[in-house]
Amino acid sequence: MNEKRHIISLLVENEFGSLSRIAGLFSARGYNIHCLNVAPTNDESISRMTLVTFCNDQKIKQLAKQLDKLVDVVNVKDLTEETHIEREMLLLKLKCNKSQRDEIKRLVDIFRARIIDVTDTTYTVELTGATEKILAFIESMGKIKIIEMVRSGTLGISRGIDSLENIK
Amino acid sequence: MKLSGSEIIIECLKKEGVEYIFGYPGGAVLHIYDALFGDKKIKHVLTRHEQGATHAADGYARACGKPGVVLVTSGPGITNCVTGLATAHMDSVPMIIISGQVSREYVGSDAFQEADATGITRPVTKHNFLVDSRESIAEVFKKAFIIATTGRPGPVLIDIPKDLTDPKTKINFEYPKKVNLRSYKAPISESKVKIEEAAKLLASAKKPMIYSGGGVILGNANKELTSLVKKLGYPITNTLMGLGGYPATDKQFLGMLGMHGTYEANMAMHDCDILLAVGARFDDRVTGDTTKFCPSAKIIHIDVDPSSISKIIEVDLSLVGETTNILRSLNKAVTPHLKKINKAALKRWWLQIDKWRTKKCLSYKKSSKIIKPQSAIETLYEITKGNAYVTSDVGQHQMWAAQYYKFDKPNRWINSGGLGTMGFGLPAAMGVQLAYPKAEVVCVTGEASILMCIQELATCLQYRLPIKIINLNNRYMGMVRQWQEFFYEGRYAMSYMEAIPDFAQLSSSFGHIGIKIEKPSELKSKLQEAMNLKDRLVFVDIITDQEENVYPMIKSGQAHNEMHLSPTGKDTELA
Ligand SMILES: Cc1ncc(C[n+]2csc(CCOP(=O)(O)OP(=O)(O)O)c2C)c(N)n1
Ligand SMILES: [Mg+2]
């Protein structure tokens, strides 16, 4: 049923139980959470959440209304409805022998990633970018063994002067 | 004023004008109970089970509109409230539940009688709070009352660790006049343009229909609704939750709609060209198959909750805000358009409706041998002249009460429509009786449902609540049996009630009066006799026809014009 990817940005009261209220709404109403990021903002009483979900047009409207109805939610916006920028950070710990080191360095250069930790047998790489870039980089690892992968989940912000706070 | 946490709680309740607390004590709330001891203003009603306390507070709130207040202990105290909270939440009833919690130093340690109250109740409350300091108690109470009673109402839980209620520590108390609730959205007011659009659309109808629900009762919008409907001269139906929102004895009223609604109401829903939905949420028991719902209608929806709009059925025009305000504006806006109404078309529509009415879909086979459940409700209606407050449990008896007791006023019909909670009826009736001590309060129930909160008979004795329990005793979980008859080839798995108590004796052992009625010939006189015992609770056990079914019925997944009117099957052809 025409499921599309939506990036939902939320401002929520930085209060006890806010996160589980939001997570609970998703599971209770049958929505998926593809990824979720929560962190403080410049206003210490408010946290910002960015959440990626896949659903159809009718369901996303209902979801936004249900989120807005939660007492802890200050503001909701579907970033995918307008021009926006999205970024994700990837930390990748790779097992590498001598012969693979050049190959990894080459890929790191191509993707403009950075090597942030080195041992005899491992490289740890950091990459930021939109999700497609992250996925392409992971794909390009080929035979290189990934020991550990950590992703921040998508972060998003609208372009221009618009901000989530001043919609209200 | 320096007060302890417990005293602050009681002061907050007084500031909010609370007259009753429904509760049950235990370790984590003993400080609060101690502070309440001997209090002259707030009356505490001791129920016999926490579920009973929640339903009683719920019934109180539904009858008088003020929030019902519950006080229970931690652990099993609050877990026993979950059904009551879910019941109130589904039907948007304003309630405040105060639960004790273990002291802060023990929270999270699996302490004795510790339960994650806010975690457990999150999906069944409008909001909940875990209080983390003495200083914040007053503010939390203020917020809780605002959230519970405004917008789309609902239950709000306040969980308070025991150490915060310790009588030894006192702090300054002042009840806040205002609190900051920036993230809580007050209902918006709808634009004039949209109201005008709705007025025009309404006046353009050839086959109009109005469908109103519980939102009209909760929002006290019955007067505004009635005047609009009268002005327009259009037909109206009510949902199970909306009964009493429009006078049932008025000729423009087509009866209840939905699964067990009347033929005329459902047919008019199906054929209408403009539908005005007011404070209703397109529940599946109302819509039947949503793909066949009002197939040729433009739909206007008035609701206080934006998330109700186009949730189930995509509507053409939505008016979001307090129902009373919107109806008032719509009343004004519609006046200049009245002359544009196509009178001839409206007349034809009423002729069609009258044809549907000749089906007499609520008629039933009378009997002189066995009491028909429908006749029991009709007799009750006659005797009480339609003035009683009627609570009910869940099952066939609930549907018969809704179909045969005609509610002319709001807040008189009190049932668990959304969650369908068996056990609701008796405790809810206690709340109603406390709200209106002089009123006739009747609980229509079944022999299965009544046993789910039967312990409350003791509460009724303690507080001398002269409720009349009308038990339609068919020795079956009738509604379950009906479904098994229709959909499981009559295999009555576990729906037969074996070992049914002698209810008359049972209630006399609780100190009440019990009457058993078995013959149709004595139905009226004995029921009258029971109703005459004004200051006593009377348990009227009526032995009814065991296999009577509720008709009309729209089976799940069928449309409004695919009703079954009798055991012989479908009856869709027009009269
Ligand atoms: C707490 C709860 N458990 C189960 C049900 C499912 N249920 C709906 S109606 C019904 C039977 C009710 O029997 P009774 O109270 O005798 O009423 P009748 O239908 O016979 O009038 C049951 C079990 C329910 N609604 N609530
Ligand atoms: Mg029964």
mmCIF file of C-alpha atoms in Angstrom, chain B residues 30-242:
data_model
loop_
_atom_site.group_PDB
_atom_site.id
_atom_site.type_symbol
_atom_site.label_atom_id
_atom_site.label_comp_id
_atom_site.label_asym_id
_atom_site.label_seq_id
_atom_site.Cartn_x
_atom_site.Cartn_y
_atom_site.Cartn_z
ATOM 1 C CA LEU B 30 -1.708 5.106 54.588
ATOM 2 C CA HIS B 31 -0.276 8.582 55.179
ATOM 3 C CA ILE B 32 -2.884 9.984 52.816
ATOM 4 C CA TYR B 33 -5.696 8.021 54.478
ATOM 5 C CA ASP B 34 -4.519 9.317 57.835
ATOM 6 C CA ALA B 35 -4.690 12.891 56.596
ATOM 7 C CA LEU B 36 -8.167 12.179 55.252
ATOM 8 C CA PHE B 37 -9.362 10.743 58.570
ATOM 9 C CA GLY B 38 -12.236 12.756 59.955
ATOM 10 C CA ASP B 39 -12.200 15.247 57.100
ATOM 11 C CA LYS B 40 -15.576 16.949 56.918
ATOM 12 C CA LYS B 41 -15.525 18.117 53.330
ATOM 13 C CA ILE B 42 -14.362 15.182 51.285
ATOM 14 C CA LYS B 43 -16.294 11.956 51.600
ATOM 15 C CA HIS B 44 -14.405 8.742 50.991
ATOM 16 C CA VAL B 45 -16.344 5.815 49.555
ATOM 17 C CA LEU B 46 -14.790 2.483 50.383
ATOM 18 C CA THR B 47 -15.500 0.059 47.565
ATOM 19 C CA ARG B 48 -14.788 -3.658 47.893
ATOM 20 C CA HIS B 49 -12.372 -3.901 44.987
ATOM 21 C CA GLU B 50 -10.265 -1.282 43.230
ATOM 22 C CA GLN B 51 -11.981 -2.082 39.929
ATOM 23 C CA GLY B 52 -15.236 -1.129 41.635
ATOM 24 C CA ALA B 53 -13.685 2.165 42.734
ATOM 25 C CA THR B 54 -12.685 3.071 39.179
ATOM 26 C CA HIS B 55 -16.098 2.206 37.714
ATOM 27 C CA ALA B 56 -17.870 4.056 40.522
ATOM 28 C CA ALA B 57 -15.791 7.175 39.902
ATOM 29 C CA ASP B 58 -16.453 6.709 36.200
ATOM 30 C CA GLY B 59 -20.234 6.409 36.687
ATOM 31 C CA TYR B 60 -20.166 9.485 38.908
ATOM 32 C CA ALA B 61 -18.307 11.462 36.242
ATOM 33 C CA ARG B 62 -20.575 10.333 33.414
ATOM 34 C CA ALA B 63 -23.685 11.248 35.376
ATOM 35 C CA CYS B 64 -22.698 14.669 36.684
ATOM 36 C CA GLY B 65 -19.825 15.735 34.438
ATOM 37 C CA LYS B 66 -17.346 16.340 37.258
ATOM 38 C CA PRO B 67 -14.150 14.287 37.276
ATOM 39 C CA GLY B 68 -14.306 11.093 39.337
ATOM 40 C CA VAL B 69 -11.491 10.669 41.839
ATOM 41 C CA VAL B 70 -9.903 7.366 42.858
ATOM 42 C CA LEU B 71 -7.360 6.637 45.580
ATOM 43 C CA VAL B 72 -5.572 3.288 45.685
ATOM 44 C CA THR B 73 -2.417 1.741 46.983
ATOM 45 C CA SER B 74 0.656 0.615 45.035
ATOM 46 C CA GLY B 75 1.154 -2.765 43.354
ATOM 47 C CA PRO B 76 -2.082 -4.783 43.359
ATOM 48 C CA GLY B 77 -4.078 -1.656 44.164
ATOM 49 C CA ILE B 78 -3.173 0.027 40.931
ATOM 50 C CA THR B 79 -3.078 -3.116 38.790
ATOM 51 C CA ASN B 80 -6.685 -3.760 39.866
ATOM 52 C CA CYS B 81 -7.546 -0.372 38.369
ATOM 53 C CA VAL B 82 -6.324 -1.117 34.866
ATOM 54 C CA THR B 83 -9.696 -2.354 33.530
ATOM 55 C CA GLY B 84 -11.444 0.674 34.993
ATOM 56 C CA LEU B 85 -8.910 3.030 33.489
ATOM 57 C CA ALA B 86 -9.153 1.418 30.063
ATOM 58 C CA THR B 87 -12.949 1.614 30.286
ATOM 59 C CA ALA B 88 -12.878 5.331 31.092
ATOM 60 C CA HIS B 89 -10.165 6.001 28.536
ATOM 61 C CA MET B 90 -12.095 4.386 25.690
ATOM 62 C CA ASP B 91 -15.205 6.412 26.512
ATOM 63 C CA SER B 92 -13.287 9.648 27.259
ATOM 64 C CA VAL B 93 -14.403 10.012 30.867
ATOM 65 C CA PRO B 94 -12.627 12.573 33.073
ATOM 66 C CA MET B 95 -11.025 10.880 36.072
ATOM 67 C CA ILE B 96 -8.139 11.421 38.476
ATOM 68 C CA ILE B 97 -6.493 8.325 39.885
ATOM 69 C CA ILE B 98 -4.114 8.774 42.777
ATOM 70 C CA SER B 99 -1.967 5.717 43.386
ATOM 71 C CA GLY B 100 0.563 5.260 46.123
ATOM 72 C CA GLN B 101 4.022 4.159 45.099
ATOM 73 C CA VAL B 102 6.828 2.695 47.192
ATOM 74 C CA SER B 103 9.178 5.286 48.662
ATOM 75 C CA ARG B 104 11.594 6.873 46.209
ATOM 76 C CA GLU B 105 14.603 5.074 47.647
ATOM 77 C CA TYR B 106 12.986 1.720 46.830
ATOM 78 C CA VAL B 107 11.642 2.542 43.352
ATOM 79 C CA GLY B 108 13.115 0.088 40.863
ATOM 80 C CA SER B 109 14.229 -2.437 43.461
ATOM 81 C CA ASP B 110 11.259 -4.837 43.182
ATOM 82 C CA ALA B 111 10.190 -3.695 46.615
ATOM 83 C CA PHE B 112 7.134 -5.110 48.363
ATOM 84 C CA GLN B 113 4.011 -4.095 46.430
ATOM 85 C CA GLU B 114 5.980 -2.218 43.828
ATOM 86 C CA ALA B 115 4.505 -2.044 40.328
ATOM 87 C CA ASP B 116 5.469 0.287 37.501
ATOM 88 C CA ALA B 117 2.186 2.177 37.698
ATOM 89 C CA THR B 118 2.970 4.781 35.058
ATOM 90 C CA GLY B 119 4.330 2.100 32.730
ATOM 91 C CA ILE B 120 1.326 -0.172 33.126
ATOM 92 C CA THR B 121 -1.242 2.592 32.755
ATOM 93 C CA ARG B 122 0.381 4.603 29.971
ATOM 94 C CA PRO B 123 -1.743 3.147 27.151
ATOM 95 C CA VAL B 124 -4.982 3.397 29.158
ATOM 96 C CA THR B 125 -4.744 6.951 30.452
ATOM 97 C CA LYS B 126 -4.865 10.306 28.743
ATOM 98 C CA HIS B 127 -1.711 11.158 30.654
ATOM 99 C CA ASN B 128 0.079 10.092 33.797
ATOM 100 C CA PHE B 129 2.567 11.517 36.274
ATOM 101 C CA LEU B 130 5.097 10.071 38.667
ATOM 102 C CA VAL B 131 5.565 12.761 41.305
ATOM 103 C CA ASP B 132 9.232 13.234 42.168
ATOM 104 C CA SER B 133 9.161 15.964 44.797
ATOM 105 C CA ARG B 134 6.897 17.386 47.479
ATOM 106 C CA GLU B 135 7.204 20.789 45.864
ATOM 107 C CA SER B 136 5.692 19.568 42.610
ATOM 108 C CA ILE B 137 2.584 17.865 44.063
ATOM 109 C CA ALA B 138 0.331 20.909 43.762
ATOM 110 C CA GLU B 139 1.438 21.676 40.233
ATOM 111 C CA VAL B 140 0.955 18.085 39.129
ATOM 112 C CA PHE B 141 -2.589 18.065 40.541
ATOM 113 C CA LYS B 142 -3.439 21.294 38.791
ATOM 114 C CA LYS B 143 -2.123 19.930 35.502
ATOM 115 C CA ALA B 144 -3.883 16.607 35.990
ATOM 116 C CA PHE B 145 -7.276 18.234 36.500
ATOM 117 C CA ILE B 146 -6.826 20.447 33.455
ATOM 118 C CA ILE B 147 -5.787 17.540 31.257
ATOM 119 C CA ALA B 148 -8.532 15.213 32.527
ATOM 120 C CA THR B 149 -11.365 17.677 32.015
ATOM 121 C CA THR B 150 -10.537 19.693 28.896
ATOM 122 C CA GLY B 151 -10.485 18.905 25.184
ATOM 123 C CA ARG B 152 -11.340 15.254 24.773
ATOM 124 C CA PRO B 153 -11.554 14.251 28.442
ATOM 125 C CA GLY B 154 -9.923 11.168 29.912
ATOM 126 C CA PRO B 155 -8.421 9.548 32.979
ATOM 127 C CA VAL B 156 -5.156 10.921 34.395
ATOM 128 C CA LEU B 157 -3.072 8.988 36.888
ATOM 129 C CA ILE B 158 -0.880 10.519 39.583
ATOM 130 C CA ASP B 159 1.577 8.078 41.147
ATOM 131 C CA ILE B 160 3.003 9.322 44.456
ATOM 132 C CA PRO B 161 5.876 7.661 46.323
ATOM 133 C CA LYS B 162 5.076 7.109 49.975
ATOM 134 C CA ASP B 163 7.939 9.168 51.382
ATOM 135 C CA LEU B 164 6.518 12.289 49.745
ATOM 136 C CA THR B 165 3.343 11.936 51.808
ATOM 137 C CA ASP B 166 5.140 11.553 55.152
ATOM 138 C CA PRO B 167 3.313 13.665 57.769
ATOM 139 C CA LYS B 168 6.548 14.790 59.449
ATOM 140 C CA THR B 169 7.886 16.889 56.595
ATOM 141 C CA LYS B 170 5.895 20.010 55.873
ATOM 142 C CA ILE B 171 6.394 22.597 53.172
ATOM 143 C CA ASN B 172 4.729 25.776 52.045
ATOM 144 C CA PHE B 173 1.580 25.157 50.100
ATOM 145 C CA GLU B 174 -0.100 27.325 47.563
ATOM 146 C CA TYR B 175 -2.383 25.979 44.869
ATOM 147 C CA PRO B 176 -1.178 27.395 41.557
ATOM 148 C CA LYS B 177 -3.702 29.541 39.729
ATOM 149 C CA LYS B 178 -2.077 28.794 36.413
ATOM 150 C CA VAL B 179 0.319 26.202 35.152
ATOM 151 C CA ASN B 180 2.457 26.084 32.081
ATOM 152 C CA LEU B 181 1.222 23.377 29.728
ATOM 153 C CA ARG B 182 2.785 24.539 26.474
ATOM 154 C CA SER B 183 2.687 21.098 24.904
ATOM 155 C CA TYR B 184 -0.972 20.479 25.753
ATOM 156 C CA LYS B 185 -3.083 21.714 22.928
ATOM 157 C CA ALA B 186 -6.347 23.420 23.741
ATOM 158 C CA PRO B 187 -9.076 22.750 21.209
ATOM 159 C CA ILE B 188 -8.824 25.159 18.327
ATOM 160 C CA SER B 189 -11.782 27.188 17.180
ATOM 161 C CA GLU B 190 -12.922 26.574 13.652
ATOM 162 C CA SER B 191 -12.837 29.259 10.967
ATOM 163 C CA LYS B 192 -15.999 31.098 9.927
ATOM 164 C CA VAL B 193 -15.350 30.050 6.363
ATOM 165 C CA LYS B 194 -15.588 26.365 7.170
ATOM 166 C CA ILE B 195 -18.674 26.841 9.353
ATOM 167 C CA GLU B 196 -20.309 28.685 6.479
ATOM 168 C CA GLU B 197 -19.318 25.937 4.077
ATOM 169 C CA ALA B 198 -20.859 23.355 6.392
ATOM 170 C CA ALA B 199 -24.071 25.369 6.691
ATOM 171 C CA LYS B 200 -24.392 25.572 2.906
ATOM 172 C CA LEU B 201 -23.667 21.904 2.464
ATOM 173 C CA LEU B 202 -26.268 20.975 5.071
ATOM 174 C CA ALA B 203 -28.908 23.131 3.400
ATOM 175 C CA SER B 204 -28.173 21.560 0.009
ATOM 176 C CA ALA B 205 -29.121 18.056 1.185
ATOM 177 C CA LYS B 206 -31.920 16.103 -0.404
ATOM 178 C CA LYS B 207 -31.499 13.076 1.837
ATOM 179 C CA PRO B 208 -29.814 14.398 4.978
ATOM 180 C CA MET B 209 -28.865 12.403 8.043
ATOM 181 C CA ILE B 210 -27.423 13.427 11.388
ATOM 182 C CA TYR B 211 -25.481 10.964 13.517
ATOM 183 C CA SER B 212 -24.362 11.975 16.984
ATOM 184 C CA GLY B 213 -22.269 10.226 19.613
ATOM 185 C CA GLY B 214 -20.813 10.400 23.078
ATOM 186 C CA GLY B 215 -19.065 13.684 22.311
ATOM 187 C CA VAL B 216 -22.417 15.456 22.514
ATOM 188 C CA ILE B 217 -23.027 14.064 26.007
ATOM 189 C CA LEU B 218 -19.481 14.743 27.228
ATOM 190 C CA GLY B 219 -19.471 18.221 25.721
ATOM 191 C CA ASN B 220 -22.937 19.111 27.115
ATOM 192 C CA ALA B 221 -24.005 19.938 23.600
ATOM 193 C CA ASN B 222 -27.445 18.298 23.622
ATOM 194 C CA LYS B 223 -29.351 21.602 23.632
ATOM 195 C CA GLU B 224 -27.362 23.017 20.741
ATOM 196 C CA LEU B 225 -27.717 19.777 18.822
ATOM 197 C CA THR B 226 -31.445 19.551 19.413
ATOM 198 C CA SER B 227 -32.077 23.104 18.307
ATOM 199 C CA LEU B 228 -30.042 22.603 15.122
ATOM 200 C CA VAL B 229 -31.833 19.369 14.261
ATOM 201 C CA LYS B 230 -35.257 20.886 14.921
ATOM 202 C CA LYS B 231 -34.428 23.925 12.876
ATOM 203 C CA LEU B 232 -33.354 21.807 9.920
ATOM 204 C CA GLY B 233 -36.142 19.253 10.256
ATOM 205 C CA TYR B 234 -33.684 16.465 9.449
ATOM 206 C CA PRO B 235 -33.646 12.901 10.786
ATOM 207 C CA ILE B 236 -31.175 12.014 13.518
ATOM 208 C CA THR B 237 -29.739 8.823 14.984
ATOM 209 C CA ASN B 238 -27.556 8.327 18.073
ATOM 210 C CA THR B 239 -24.734 5.916 18.730
ATOM 211 C CA LEU B 240 -24.798 3.669 21.784
ATOM 212 C CA MET B 241 -22.723 6.293 23.586
ATOM 213 C CA GLY B 242 -24.799 9.173 22.299
#
